[in-house]
Short mmCIF file of C-alpha atoms in Angstrom, two decimals:
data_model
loop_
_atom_site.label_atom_id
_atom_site.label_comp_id
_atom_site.label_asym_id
_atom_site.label_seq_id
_atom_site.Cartn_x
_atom_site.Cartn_y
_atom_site.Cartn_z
CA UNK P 4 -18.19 40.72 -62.69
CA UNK P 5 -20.36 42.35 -59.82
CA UNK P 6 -18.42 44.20 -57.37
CA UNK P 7 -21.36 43.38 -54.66
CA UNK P 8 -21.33 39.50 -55.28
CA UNK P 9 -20.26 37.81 -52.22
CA UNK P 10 -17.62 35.29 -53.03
CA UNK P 11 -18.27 31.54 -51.73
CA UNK P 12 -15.82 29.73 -49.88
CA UNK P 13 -14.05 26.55 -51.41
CA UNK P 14 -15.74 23.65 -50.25
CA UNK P 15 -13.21 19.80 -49.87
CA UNK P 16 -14.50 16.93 -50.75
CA UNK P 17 -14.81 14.47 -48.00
CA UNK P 18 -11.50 12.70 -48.56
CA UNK P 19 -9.18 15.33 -49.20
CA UNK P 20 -10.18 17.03 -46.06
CA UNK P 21 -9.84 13.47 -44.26
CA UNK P 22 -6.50 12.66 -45.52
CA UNK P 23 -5.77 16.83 -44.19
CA UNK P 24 -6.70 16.09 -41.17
CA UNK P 25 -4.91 12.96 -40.85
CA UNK P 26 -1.59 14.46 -41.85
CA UNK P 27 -1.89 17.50 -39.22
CA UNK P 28 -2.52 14.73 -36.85
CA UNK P 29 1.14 13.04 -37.61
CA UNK P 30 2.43 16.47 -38.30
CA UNK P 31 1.93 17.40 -34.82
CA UNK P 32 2.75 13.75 -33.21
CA UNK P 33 -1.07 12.95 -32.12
CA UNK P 34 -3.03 9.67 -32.05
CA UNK P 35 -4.63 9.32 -35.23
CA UNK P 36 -7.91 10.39 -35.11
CA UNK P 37 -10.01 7.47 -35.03
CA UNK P 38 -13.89 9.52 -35.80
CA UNK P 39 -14.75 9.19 -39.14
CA UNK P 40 -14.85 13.32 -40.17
CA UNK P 41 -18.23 12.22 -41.52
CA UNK P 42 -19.36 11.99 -37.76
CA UNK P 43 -17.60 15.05 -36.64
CA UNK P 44 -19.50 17.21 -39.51
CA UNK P 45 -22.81 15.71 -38.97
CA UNK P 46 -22.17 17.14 -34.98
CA UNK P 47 -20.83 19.64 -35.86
CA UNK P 48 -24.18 20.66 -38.23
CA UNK P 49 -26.46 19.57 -35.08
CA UNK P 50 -24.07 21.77 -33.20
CA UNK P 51 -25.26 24.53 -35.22
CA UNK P 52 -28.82 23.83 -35.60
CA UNK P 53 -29.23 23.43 -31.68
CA UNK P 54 -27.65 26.78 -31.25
CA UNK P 55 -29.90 28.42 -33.58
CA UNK P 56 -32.67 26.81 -31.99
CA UNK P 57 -31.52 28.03 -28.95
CA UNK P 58 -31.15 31.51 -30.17
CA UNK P 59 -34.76 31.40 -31.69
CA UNK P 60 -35.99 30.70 -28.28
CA UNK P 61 -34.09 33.37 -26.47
CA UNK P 62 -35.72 36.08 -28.91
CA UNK P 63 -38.99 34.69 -28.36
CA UNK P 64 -38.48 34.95 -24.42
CA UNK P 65 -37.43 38.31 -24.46
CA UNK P 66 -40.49 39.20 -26.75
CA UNK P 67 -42.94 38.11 -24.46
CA UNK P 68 -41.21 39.62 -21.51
CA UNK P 69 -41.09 42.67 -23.28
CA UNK P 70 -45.01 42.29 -24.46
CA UNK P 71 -46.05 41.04 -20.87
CA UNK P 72 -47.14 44.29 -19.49
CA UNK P 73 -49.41 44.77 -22.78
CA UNK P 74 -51.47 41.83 -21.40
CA UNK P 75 -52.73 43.59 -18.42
CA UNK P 76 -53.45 47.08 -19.81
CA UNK P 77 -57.18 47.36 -18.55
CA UNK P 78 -59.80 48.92 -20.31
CA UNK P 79 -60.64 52.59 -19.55
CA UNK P 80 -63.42 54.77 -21.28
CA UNK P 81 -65.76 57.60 -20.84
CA UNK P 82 -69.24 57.66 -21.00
CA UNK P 83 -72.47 60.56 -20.82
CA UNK P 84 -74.93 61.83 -22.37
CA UNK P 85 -74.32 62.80 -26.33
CA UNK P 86 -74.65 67.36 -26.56
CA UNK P 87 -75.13 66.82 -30.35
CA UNK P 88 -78.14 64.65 -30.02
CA UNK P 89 -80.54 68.04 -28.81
CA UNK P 90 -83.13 65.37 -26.87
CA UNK P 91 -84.72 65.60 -23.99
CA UNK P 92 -86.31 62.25 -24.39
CA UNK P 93 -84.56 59.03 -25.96
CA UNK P 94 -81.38 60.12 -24.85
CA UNK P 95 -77.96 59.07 -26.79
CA UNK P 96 -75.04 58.02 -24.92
CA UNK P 97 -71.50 58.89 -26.57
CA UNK P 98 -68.61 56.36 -25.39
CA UNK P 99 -64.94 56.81 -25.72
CA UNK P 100 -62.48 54.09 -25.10
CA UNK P 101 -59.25 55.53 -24.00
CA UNK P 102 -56.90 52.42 -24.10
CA UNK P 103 -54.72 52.71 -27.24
CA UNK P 104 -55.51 48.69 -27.32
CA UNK P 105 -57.50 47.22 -29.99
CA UNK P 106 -61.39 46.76 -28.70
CA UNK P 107 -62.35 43.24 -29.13
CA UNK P 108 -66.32 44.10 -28.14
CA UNK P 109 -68.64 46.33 -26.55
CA UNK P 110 -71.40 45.52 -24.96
CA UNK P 111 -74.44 46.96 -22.94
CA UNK P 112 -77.49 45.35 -21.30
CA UNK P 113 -80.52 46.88 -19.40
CA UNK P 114 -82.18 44.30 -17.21
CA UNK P 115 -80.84 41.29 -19.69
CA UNK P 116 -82.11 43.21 -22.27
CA UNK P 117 -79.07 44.13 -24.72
CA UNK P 118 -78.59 47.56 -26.42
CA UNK P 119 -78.29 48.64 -29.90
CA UNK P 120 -74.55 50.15 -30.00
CA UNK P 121 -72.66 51.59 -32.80
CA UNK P 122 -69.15 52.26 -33.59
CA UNK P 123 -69.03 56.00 -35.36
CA UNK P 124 -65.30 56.22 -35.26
CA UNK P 125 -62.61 54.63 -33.92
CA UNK P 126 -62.66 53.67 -30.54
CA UNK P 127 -65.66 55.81 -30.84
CA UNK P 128 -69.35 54.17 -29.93
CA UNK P 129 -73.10 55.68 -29.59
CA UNK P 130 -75.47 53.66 -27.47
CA UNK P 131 -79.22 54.06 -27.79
CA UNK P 132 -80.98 52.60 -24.93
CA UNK P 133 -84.71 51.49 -25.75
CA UNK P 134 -85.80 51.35 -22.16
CA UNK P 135 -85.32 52.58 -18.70
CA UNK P 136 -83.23 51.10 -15.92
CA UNK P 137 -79.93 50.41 -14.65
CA UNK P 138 -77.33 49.87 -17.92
CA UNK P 139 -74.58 48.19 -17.68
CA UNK P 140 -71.68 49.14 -20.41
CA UNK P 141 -68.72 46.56 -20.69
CA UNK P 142 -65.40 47.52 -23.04
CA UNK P 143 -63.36 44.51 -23.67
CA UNK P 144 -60.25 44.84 -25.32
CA UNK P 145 -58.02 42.62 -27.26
CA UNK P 146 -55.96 41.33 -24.75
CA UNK P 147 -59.10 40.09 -22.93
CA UNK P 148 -59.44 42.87 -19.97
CA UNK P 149 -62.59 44.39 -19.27
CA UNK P 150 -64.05 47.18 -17.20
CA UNK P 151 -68.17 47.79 -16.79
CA UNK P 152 -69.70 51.10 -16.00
CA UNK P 153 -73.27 51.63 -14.37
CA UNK P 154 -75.82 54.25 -15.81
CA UNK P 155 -79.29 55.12 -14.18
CA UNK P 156 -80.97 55.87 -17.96
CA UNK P 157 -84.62 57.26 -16.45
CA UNK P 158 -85.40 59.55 -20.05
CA UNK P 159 -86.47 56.86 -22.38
CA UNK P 160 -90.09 57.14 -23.44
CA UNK P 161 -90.99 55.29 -26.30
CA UNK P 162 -94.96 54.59 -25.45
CA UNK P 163 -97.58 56.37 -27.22
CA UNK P 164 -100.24 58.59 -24.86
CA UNK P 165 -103.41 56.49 -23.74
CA UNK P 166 -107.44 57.37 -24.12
CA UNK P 167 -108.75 56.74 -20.15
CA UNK P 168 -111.91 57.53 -21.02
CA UNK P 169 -114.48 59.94 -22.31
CA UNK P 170 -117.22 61.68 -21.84
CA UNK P 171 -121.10 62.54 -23.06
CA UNK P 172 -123.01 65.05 -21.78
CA UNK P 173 -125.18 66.79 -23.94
CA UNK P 174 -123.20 68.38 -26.55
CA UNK P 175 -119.99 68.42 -24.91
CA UNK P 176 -117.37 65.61 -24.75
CA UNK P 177 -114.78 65.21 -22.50
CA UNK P 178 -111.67 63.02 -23.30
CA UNK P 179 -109.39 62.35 -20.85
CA UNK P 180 -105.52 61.47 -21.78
CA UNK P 181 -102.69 60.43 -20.21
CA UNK P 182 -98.97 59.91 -20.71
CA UNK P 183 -97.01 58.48 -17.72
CA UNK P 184 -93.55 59.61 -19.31
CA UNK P 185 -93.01 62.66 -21.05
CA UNK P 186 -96.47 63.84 -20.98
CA UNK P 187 -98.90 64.65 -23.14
CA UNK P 188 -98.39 67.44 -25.65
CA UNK P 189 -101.63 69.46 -25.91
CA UNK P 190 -100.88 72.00 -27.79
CA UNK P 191 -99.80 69.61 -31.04
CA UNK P 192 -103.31 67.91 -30.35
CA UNK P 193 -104.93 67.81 -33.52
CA UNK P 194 -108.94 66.28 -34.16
CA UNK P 195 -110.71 66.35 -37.59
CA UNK P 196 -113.97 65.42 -38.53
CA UNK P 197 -114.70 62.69 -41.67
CA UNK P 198 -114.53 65.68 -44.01
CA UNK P 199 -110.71 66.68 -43.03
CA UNK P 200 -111.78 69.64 -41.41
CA UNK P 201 -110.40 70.83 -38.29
CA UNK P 202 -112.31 70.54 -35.19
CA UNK P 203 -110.85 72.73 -32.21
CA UNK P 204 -111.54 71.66 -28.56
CA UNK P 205 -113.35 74.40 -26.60
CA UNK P 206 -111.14 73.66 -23.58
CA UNK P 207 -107.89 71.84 -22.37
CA UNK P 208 -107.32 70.83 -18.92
CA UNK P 209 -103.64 69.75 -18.80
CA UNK P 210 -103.49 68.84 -15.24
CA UNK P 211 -106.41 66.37 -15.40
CA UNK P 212 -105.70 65.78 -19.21
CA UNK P 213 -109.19 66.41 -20.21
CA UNK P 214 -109.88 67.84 -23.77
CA UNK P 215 -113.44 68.86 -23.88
CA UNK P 216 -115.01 69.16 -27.48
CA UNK P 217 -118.55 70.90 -28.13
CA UNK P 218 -121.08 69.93 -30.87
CA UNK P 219 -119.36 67.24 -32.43
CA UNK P 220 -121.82 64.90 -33.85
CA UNK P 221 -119.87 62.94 -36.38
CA UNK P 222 -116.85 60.94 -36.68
CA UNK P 223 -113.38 62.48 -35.08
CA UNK P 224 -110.20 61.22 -35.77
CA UNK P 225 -108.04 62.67 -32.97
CA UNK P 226 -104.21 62.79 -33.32
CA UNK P 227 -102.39 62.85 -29.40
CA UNK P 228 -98.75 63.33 -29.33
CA UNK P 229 -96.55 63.38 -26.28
CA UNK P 230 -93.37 65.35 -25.58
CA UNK P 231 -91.09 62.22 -27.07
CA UNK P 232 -92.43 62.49 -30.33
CA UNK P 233 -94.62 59.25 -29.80
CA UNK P 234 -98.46 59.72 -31.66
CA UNK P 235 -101.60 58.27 -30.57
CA UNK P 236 -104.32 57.82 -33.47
CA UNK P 237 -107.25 57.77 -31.96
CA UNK P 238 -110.77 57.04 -33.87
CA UNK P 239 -113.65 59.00 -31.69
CA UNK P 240 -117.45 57.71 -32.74
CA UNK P 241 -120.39 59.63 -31.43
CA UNK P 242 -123.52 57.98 -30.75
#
């Protein structure tokens, strides 16, 4: 036999407890009892049940009470520019959420236009913006409070450099480029002729953005970068 077993207590029968209770009655000169004990276990088991019910209740008061304050923790987080990214142009944005609170979403918009964002750890998110303008980051957490940040992004250059026009005159050629964002990188121009050799402009004007090439008289395909990384191909026929 197990030391450990809990023992069960002896359970009457129905009449045997009646005819108990009967006899304590006359034993201790009372009215007989006139409630069938049927009735007074059935209350007493609803008894019981309410109480628990009760109870049940009570717990579940004091847990929201307790959890109450939870529901209004806003969100806080810090946002800037991301050091590891290294660019000048096309910057990254590194956000931290500081609430201990789950995050239910994050979510940034330039002009109605929404952001790619991505979580890298936890409570960790990179935002790349694809345009400039006024961006509006919003951290939501679980519990449904929010908080939105404002950031003037003004580095964003994803537009290749334009041709404006060029230039005959005898046997020089002037091509004139432009890049209203980062500018045009001139010295990564590159221009070869049909043959894949290298053709080398005789002069570079970088404040009027003229590139001036002499005694070309076939074919150039002219390769314009700007300081984003963005690449104009540019096919150059001479007549």
């Amino acid at each position: 036999m197990s030391l450990f077993k809990k023992s069960s207590m002896p359970q009457l029968d129905p009449e045997t407890a009646s005819r108990i209770l009967e006899q304590t009655f006359e034993a201790n000169e009372m009215e007989k009892n006139t409630i069938p004990l049927e009735v007074l276990a059935s209350y007493s088991n609803y008894r019981r049940e309410r109480f628990s019910l009760q109870r049940m209740l009570l717990i579940v008061i004091m847990l929201l009470f307790v959890l109450l304050p939870l529901l209004f923790i806003p969100a806080s987080f810090t946002i800037g520019e991301d050091p590891t990214a290294g660019r000048d142009y096309n910057p990254v944005y590194a956000l931290q959420v500081d609430s201990f609170m789950l995050v239910d979403r994050v979510n940034a918009t330039i002009d109605g236009y929404n952001i790619p964002i991505y979580e890298v750890d936890s409570h960790v998110y990179s935002i790349e913006p694809s345009r400039n303008g006024r961006m509006a980051v919003t951290v939501t957490l679980a519990n449904r409070q929010s908080r939105t940040q404002y950031i003037d992004v003004t580095t964003v250059d994803r537009e290749i450099p334009i041709a404006t026009s060029c230039v005959k005159e005898d046997d020089l050629i002037y091509l004139y480029l432009s890049d209203d964002h980062s500018g045009v990188d001139f010295s990564a121009l590159q221009a070869f002729d049909l043959n894949g050799n290298e053709i080398i402009p005789v002069s570079i004007d970088t404040a009027s953005g003229c590139v001036t090439f002499f005694g070309v008289e076939d074919t150039l395909n002219i390769y314009v970068p700007d300081l984003a990384g963005n690449r104009l191909q540019l096919i150059l026929s001479i007549p």
